[in-house]
Coordinates of N, CA and C in Angstrom, one line a residue:
X1 N 84.8 100.6 122.1 CA 84.1 99.4 122.6 C 85.0 98.5 123.3
X2 N 84.7 98.1 124.5 CA 85.6 97.2 125.2 C 85.0 95.8 125.1
X3 N 85.7 94.8 125.6 CA 85.2 93.4 125.6 C 83.9 93.2 126.3
X4 N 83.6 94.1 127.3 CA 82.4 94.0 128.0 C 81.2 94.6 127.3
X5 N 81.5 95.4 126.2 CA 80.4 96.0 125.4 C 80.0 95.0 124.3
X6 N 78.9 94.3 124.6 CA 78.4 93.3 123.7 C 77.2 93.9 122.9
X7 N 77.1 93.3 121.7 CA 75.9 93.7 120.9 C 75.2 92.4 120.5
X8 N 73.9 92.4 120.6 CA 73.1 91.3 120.2 C 72.8 91.4 118.7
X9 N 73.1 90.4 118.0 CA 72.8 90.4 116.5 C 72.5 89.0 116.0
X10 N 72.2 88.9 114.8 CA 72.0 87.6 114.1 C 73.1 87.3 113.1
X11 N 73.6 86.1 113.1 CA 74.7 85.7 112.2 C 74.3 84.4 111.6
X12 N 74.8 84.1 110.4 CA 74.6 82.9 109.7 C 75.0 81.7 110.7
X13 N 74.3 80.6 110.6 CA 74.5 79.5 111.5 C 75.9 79.0 111.4
X14 N 76.6 79.1 110.3 CA 77.9 78.6 110.2 C 78.9 79.5 110.9
X15 N 78.6 80.8 111.1 CA 79.5 81.7 111.9 C 79.2 81.7 113.4
X16 N 78.1 81.1 113.7 CA 77.6 81.1 115.1 C 78.4 80.2 116.0
X17 N 79.6 80.5 116.2 CA 80.5 79.7 117.1 C 81.3 80.7 118.0
X18 N 81.4 80.4 119.3 CA 82.1 81.3 120.1 C 83.6 81.4 119.6
X19 N 84.1 82.6 119.6 CA 85.4 82.8 119.1 C 85.5 83.1 117.6
X20 N 84.5 82.8 116.9 CA 84.5 83.1 115.4 C 84.6 84.6 115.1
X21 N 85.4 85.0 114.2 CA 85.6 86.4 113.8 C 85.1 86.6 112.4
X22 N 84.5 87.8 112.2 CA 84.0 88.1 110.9 C 84.0 89.6 110.7
X23 N 84.0 90.0 109.4 CA 83.8 91.4 109.1 C 82.4 91.6 108.6
X24 N 81.7 92.5 109.2 CA 80.3 92.8 108.8 C 80.3 93.6 107.4
X25 N 79.6 93.0 106.4 CA 79.6 93.5 105.1 C 78.5 94.5 104.8
X26 N 77.5 94.5 105.7 CA 76.4 95.5 105.5 C 75.2 94.8 104.9
X27 N 74.2 95.7 104.6 CA 72.9 95.3 104.1 C 73.0 94.8 102.7
X28 N 72.2 93.7 102.4 CA 72.0 93.2 101.0 C 70.6 93.6 100.6
X29 N 70.4 93.5 99.3 CA 69.0 93.8 98.8 C 68.0 92.9 99.4
X30 N 68.3 91.6 99.6 CA 67.4 90.7 100.2 C 67.0 91.0 101.6
X31 N 67.7 91.8 102.3 CA 67.4 92.2 103.7 C 66.2 93.1 103.8
X32 N 65.9 93.8 102.7 CA 64.8 94.8 102.7 C 63.4 94.2 103.1
X33 N 63.2 92.9 102.7 CA 61.9 92.3 103.0 C 61.9 91.4 104.3
X34 N 63.0 91.5 105.1 CA 63.1 90.7 106.3 C 62.6 91.4 107.5
X35 N 61.8 90.7 108.3 CA 61.3 91.3 109.5 C 62.3 91.4 110.6
X36 N 63.4 90.7 110.5 CA 64.5 90.7 111.5 C 65.7 91.6 111.2
X37 N 65.6 92.3 110.1 CA 66.7 93.1 109.6 C 67.3 94.1 110.6
X38 N 66.4 94.6 111.4 CA 66.9 95.6 112.4 C 68.0 95.0 113.3
X39 N 67.7 93.8 113.7 CA 68.7 93.1 114.6 C 70.0 92.7 113.9
X40 N 69.8 92.2 112.7 CA 71.0 91.9 111.8 C 71.9 93.1 111.5
X41 N 71.3 94.2 111.2 CA 72.0 95.4 110.7 C 72.4 96.3 111.8
X42 N 72.5 95.8 113.1 CA 72.9 96.7 114.2 C 74.4 96.9 114.3
X43 N 75.1 96.3 113.4 CA 76.6 96.4 113.4 C 77.1 97.4 112.4
X44 N 78.3 97.9 112.6 CA 78.9 98.9 111.7 C 79.5 98.2 110.4
X45 N 79.1 98.6 109.3 CA 79.7 98.0 108.0 C 81.2 98.2 108.0
X46 N 81.9 97.1 107.6 CA 83.3 97.1 107.4 C 84.1 96.9 108.7
X47 N 83.4 96.7 109.8 CA 84.1 96.4 111.1 C 84.2 94.9 111.4
X48 N 85.2 94.6 112.2 CA 85.5 93.2 112.5 C 84.9 92.9 113.9
X49 N 84.2 91.8 114.0 CA 83.6 91.4 115.3 C 83.9 89.9 115.6
X50 N 83.8 89.6 116.9 CA 84.0 88.3 117.4 C 82.8 87.8 118.2
X51 N 82.3 86.6 117.9 CA 81.2 86.0 118.6 C 81.7 85.6 120.0
X52 N 81.0 86.1 121.0 CA 81.4 85.7 122.4 C 80.3 84.8 123.1
X53 N 79.1 84.8 122.6 CA 78.1 83.9 123.2 C 77.0 83.6 122.2
X54 N 76.5 82.4 122.2 CA 75.3 82.0 121.4 C 74.1 82.3 122.4
X55 N 73.2 83.1 121.9 CA 72.0 83.5 122.8 C 71.0 82.4 122.8
X56 N 70.7 81.7 121.7 CA 69.7 80.6 121.7 C 70.0 79.7 120.5
X57 N 69.5 78.5 120.6 CA 69.7 77.6 119.5 C 68.6 77.7 118.4
X58 N 67.7 78.6 118.6 CA 66.6 78.8 117.6 C 67.1 79.4 116.3
X59 N 66.9 78.6 115.2 CA 67.3 79.0 113.9 C 66.2 79.8 113.2
X60 N 66.5 81.1 112.8 CA 65.6 81.9 112.1 C 65.8 81.9 110.6
X61 N 64.8 81.9 109.8 CA 64.9 81.9 108.4 C 65.6 83.2 107.9
X62 N 66.4 83.0 106.8 CA 67.1 84.1 106.3 C 67.1 84.0 104.8
X63 N 67.0 85.1 104.1 CA 67.0 85.1 102.6 C 68.4 85.0 102.1
X64 N 69.4 85.2 102.9 CA 70.8 85.2 102.5 C 71.6 83.9 102.9
X65 N 71.4 83.6 104.2 CA 72.1 82.4 104.8 C 71.2 81.2 104.6
X66 N 71.6 80.2 103.8 CA 70.8 79.1 103.5 C 70.4 78.2 104.7
X67 N 71.3 78.2 105.7 CA 71.0 77.4 106.9 C 70.4 78.3 108.0
X68 N 70.0 79.5 107.7 CA 69.4 80.3 108.7 C 70.4 81.1 109.5
X69 N 69.8 81.8 110.5 CA 70.7 82.7 111.4 C 70.3 82.4 112.8
X70 N 71.3 82.6 113.7 CA 71.1 82.5 115.2 C 71.4 83.8 115.9
X71 N 70.8 84.0 117.0 CA 71.0 85.2 117.8 C 72.3 84.9 118.6
X72 N 73.2 85.9 118.6 CA 74.5 85.8 119.2 C 74.9 87.1 119.9
X73 N 75.9 87.1 120.8 CA 76.4 88.3 121.3 C 77.8 88.5 120.7
X74 N 78.1 89.7 120.2 CA 79.4 89.9 119.6 C 80.1 91.1 120.3
X75 N 81.4 91.2 120.1 CA 82.2 92.4 120.6 C 83.1 92.8 119.4
X76 N 83.5 94.0 119.4 CA 84.5 94.5 118.5 C 85.7 93.7 118.6
X77 N 86.3 93.2 117.5 CA 87.4 92.4 117.5 C 88.7 93.2 117.3
X78 N 89.8 92.9 118.0 CA 91.0 93.7 117.8 C 91.5 93.5 116.3
X79 N 92.2 94.5 115.8 CA 92.7 94.4 114.4 C 94.2 94.2 114.5
X80 N 94.8 93.2 113.9 CA 96.2 93.0 113.8 C 96.7 93.7 112.5
X81 N 97.6 94.6 112.7 CA 98.0 95.5 111.6 C 99.5 95.8 111.7
X82 N 100.1 96.3 110.6 CA 101.4 96.8 110.6 C 101.3 98.4 110.6
X83 N 102.0 99.0 111.5 CA 102.0 100.5 111.6 C 103.5 100.9 111.7
X84 N 103.7 102.2 111.4 CA 105.0 102.8 111.5 C 105.5 102.6 112.9
X85 N 106.8 102.2 113.0 CA 107.4 101.9 114.3 C 107.3 103.0 115.3
X86 N 107.4 104.2 114.8 CA 107.3 105.4 115.7 C 106.0 105.5 116.5
X87 N 104.9 105.0 115.9 CA 103.6 105.0 116.5 C 103.3 103.8 117.3
X88 N 104.1 102.8 117.2 CA 103.9 101.5 117.9 C 104.3 101.5 119.3
X89 N 103.5 102.1 120.2 CA 103.7 102.2 121.6 C 102.4 101.7 122.3
X90 N 102.6 100.7 123.1 CA 101.4 100.1 123.8 C 100.7 101.2 124.6
X91 N 99.4 101.3 124.4 CA 98.6 102.2 125.1 C 98.4 103.6 124.4
X92 N 99.1 103.8 123.3 CA 99.1 105.0 122.5 C 97.7 105.1 121.8
X93 N 97.1 106.3 121.8 CA 95.9 106.6 121.0 C 96.4 107.2 119.7
X94 N 96.0 106.6 118.6 CA 96.4 107.0 117.3 C 95.3 107.2 116.3
X95 N 95.5 107.9 115.3 CA 94.6 107.9 114.2 C 95.2 107.0 113.1
X96 N 94.5 105.9 112.8 CA 95.1 104.9 111.9 C 95.5 105.5 110.5
X97 N 96.7 105.2 110.2 CA 97.2 105.5 108.8 C 97.9 104.3 108.3
X98 N 97.5 103.8 107.1 CA 98.2 102.6 106.5 C 99.6 103.0 106.3
X99 N 100.5 102.0 106.4 CA 101.9 102.3 106.1 C 102.1 102.8 104.6
X100 N 103.1 103.6 104.4 CA 103.3 104.2 103.1 C 104.2 103.4 102.3
X101 N 104.5 102.2 102.7 CA 105.4 101.3 101.9 C 104.7 100.9 100.6
X102 N 105.4 101.0 99.5 CA 104.8 100.6 98.3 C 105.4 99.3 97.8
X103 N 106.5 98.9 98.3 CA 107.2 97.7 97.9 C 107.4 96.8 99.2
X104 N 106.6 95.7 99.2 CA 106.7 94.8 100.4 C 106.4 93.4 99.9
X105 N 106.8 92.5 100.7 CA 106.6 91.1 100.5 C 105.1 90.7 100.5
X106 N 104.6 89.9 99.6 CA 103.2 89.6 99.5 C 102.7 89.0 100.8
X107 N 103.5 88.4 101.6 CA 103.1 87.8 102.9 C 102.6 88.8 103.9
X108 N 102.9 90.1 103.6 CA 102.5 91.2 104.6 C 101.2 91.9 104.1
X109 N 100.7 91.5 103.0 CA 99.5 92.2 102.5 C 98.4 92.4 103.6
X110 N 98.0 91.3 104.3 CA 96.9 91.5 105.3 C 97.3 92.4 106.4
X111 N 98.5 92.5 106.7 CA 99.0 93.4 107.8 C 99.0 94.9 107.3
X112 N 99.4 95.1 106.0 CA 99.5 96.4 105.5 C 98.1 97.0 105.2
X113 N 97.2 96.1 104.7 CA 95.8 96.4 104.4 C 94.8 95.6 105.2
X114 N 94.8 95.8 106.5 CA 93.9 94.9 107.4 C 92.4 95.2 107.2
X115 N 91.6 94.2 107.3 CA 90.2 94.3 107.2 C 89.7 94.9 108.6
X116 N 88.6 95.7 108.5 CA 88.0 96.2 109.7 C 88.4 97.5 110.3
X117 N 89.3 98.2 109.6 CA 89.8 99.5 110.0 C 90.0 100.3 108.7
X118 N 89.8 101.6 108.9 CA 89.9 102.6 107.8 C 90.9 103.7 108.1
X119 N 91.4 104.3 107.1 CA 92.3 105.5 107.3 C 91.6 106.5 108.1
X120 N 92.2 107.0 109.2 CA 91.6 108.1 110.0 C 90.9 107.6 111.2
X121 N 90.6 106.3 111.3 CA 89.9 105.7 112.5 C 90.7 106.0 113.8
X122 N 90.1 106.4 114.8 CA 90.7 106.5 116.1 C 90.8 105.2 116.8
X123 N 92.0 104.8 117.3 CA 92.2 103.5 117.9 C 93.3 103.6 118.9
X124 N 93.4 102.5 119.7 CA 94.5 102.4 120.7 C 95.4 101.2 120.3
X125 N 96.7 101.4 120.5 CA 97.6 100.3 120.3 C 97.5 99.5 121.6
X126 N 96.8 98.4 121.5 CA 96.7 97.6 122.7 C 97.8 96.6 123.0
X127 N 98.6 96.3 121.9 CA 99.7 95.3 122.1 C 100.7 95.5 120.9
X128 N 101.9 95.6 121.3 CA 103.0 95.6 120.2 C 103.4 94.1 120.1
X129 N 103.2 93.5 119.0 CA 103.5 92.1 118.9 C 105.0 91.8 118.5
X130 N 105.4 92.5 117.4 CA 106.8 92.2 117.0 C 107.2 93.2 115.9
X131 N 108.6 93.3 115.7 CA 109.1 94.1 114.6 C 108.9 93.3 113.3
X132 N 108.7 94.0 112.3 CA 108.5 93.3 111.0 C 109.9 93.3 110.3
X133 N 110.3 92.2 109.9 CA 111.7 92.0 109.2 C 111.8 93.0 108.1
X134 N 112.8 93.8 108.2 CA 113.0 94.9 107.2 C 113.4 94.3 105.8
X135 N 113.8 93.0 105.8 CA 114.1 92.4 104.5 C 112.8 92.2 103.6
X136 N 111.7 92.2 104.3 CA 110.4 92.1 103.7 C 109.8 93.4 103.2
X137 N 110.5 94.5 103.5 CA 110.0 95.8 103.2 C 111.1 96.6 102.4
X138 N 110.6 97.7 101.8 CA 111.6 98.5 101.1 C 111.5 99.9 101.7
X139 N 112.5 100.2 102.6 CA 112.6 101.5 103.2 C 111.6 101.9 104.2
X140 N 111.0 100.9 104.8 CA 110.0 101.2 105.9 C 110.4 100.5 107.2
X141 N 110.1 101.1 108.3 CA 110.3 100.4 109.6 C 108.9 100.3 110.2
X142 N 108.4 99.0 110.2 CA 107.1 98.7 110.7 C 107.1 97.7 111.9
X143 N 106.0 97.8 112.7 CA 105.8 96.8 113.7 C 104.4 96.2 113.6
X144 N 104.3 95.0 113.9 CA 103.0 94.3 114.0 C 102.4 94.6 115.3
X145 N 101.2 95.1 115.3 CA 100.5 95.5 116.5 C 99.0 95.0 116.5
X146 N 98.4 95.1 117.7 CA 97.0 94.8 117.9 C 96.4 96.2 118.2
X147 N 95.3 96.5 117.4 CA 94.6 97.8 117.6 C 93.2 97.6 118.0
X148 N 92.7 98.4 118.9 CA 91.3 98.4 119.4 C 90.7 99.7 118.9
X149 N 89.5 99.6 118.3 CA 88.8 100.8 117.9 C 88.0 101.3 119.1

């Protein structure tokens, strides 16, 4: 999915801000009785999205979001992650593998286990951001990158 591939969906009114990012958690039991569930559930569970446009100011009732939901356009959001330095080449198509580091500084947790991507996902290294300080790792050489699914 590229930035031009938008999906229309409904999100909680608190998330309905341009630039807001979220991970879609999937269907809840309360969704079963909602007439709008097909629009809400058009996203892939566990994936990260970014709101790019508010479609209307009309607030729709929701059994989950106490302040209702709004129609928005979203795109797949890039994932910032740590990957093996050997795979960190801008433009490279890779199958995502979490780093095999078992001993790392707590500050790296979100990079080692990023939300929105799973082992085996096909993605592109869209940007190599920086080397990760080896003092924070035990025996691994990692780079911080931006990945696009």
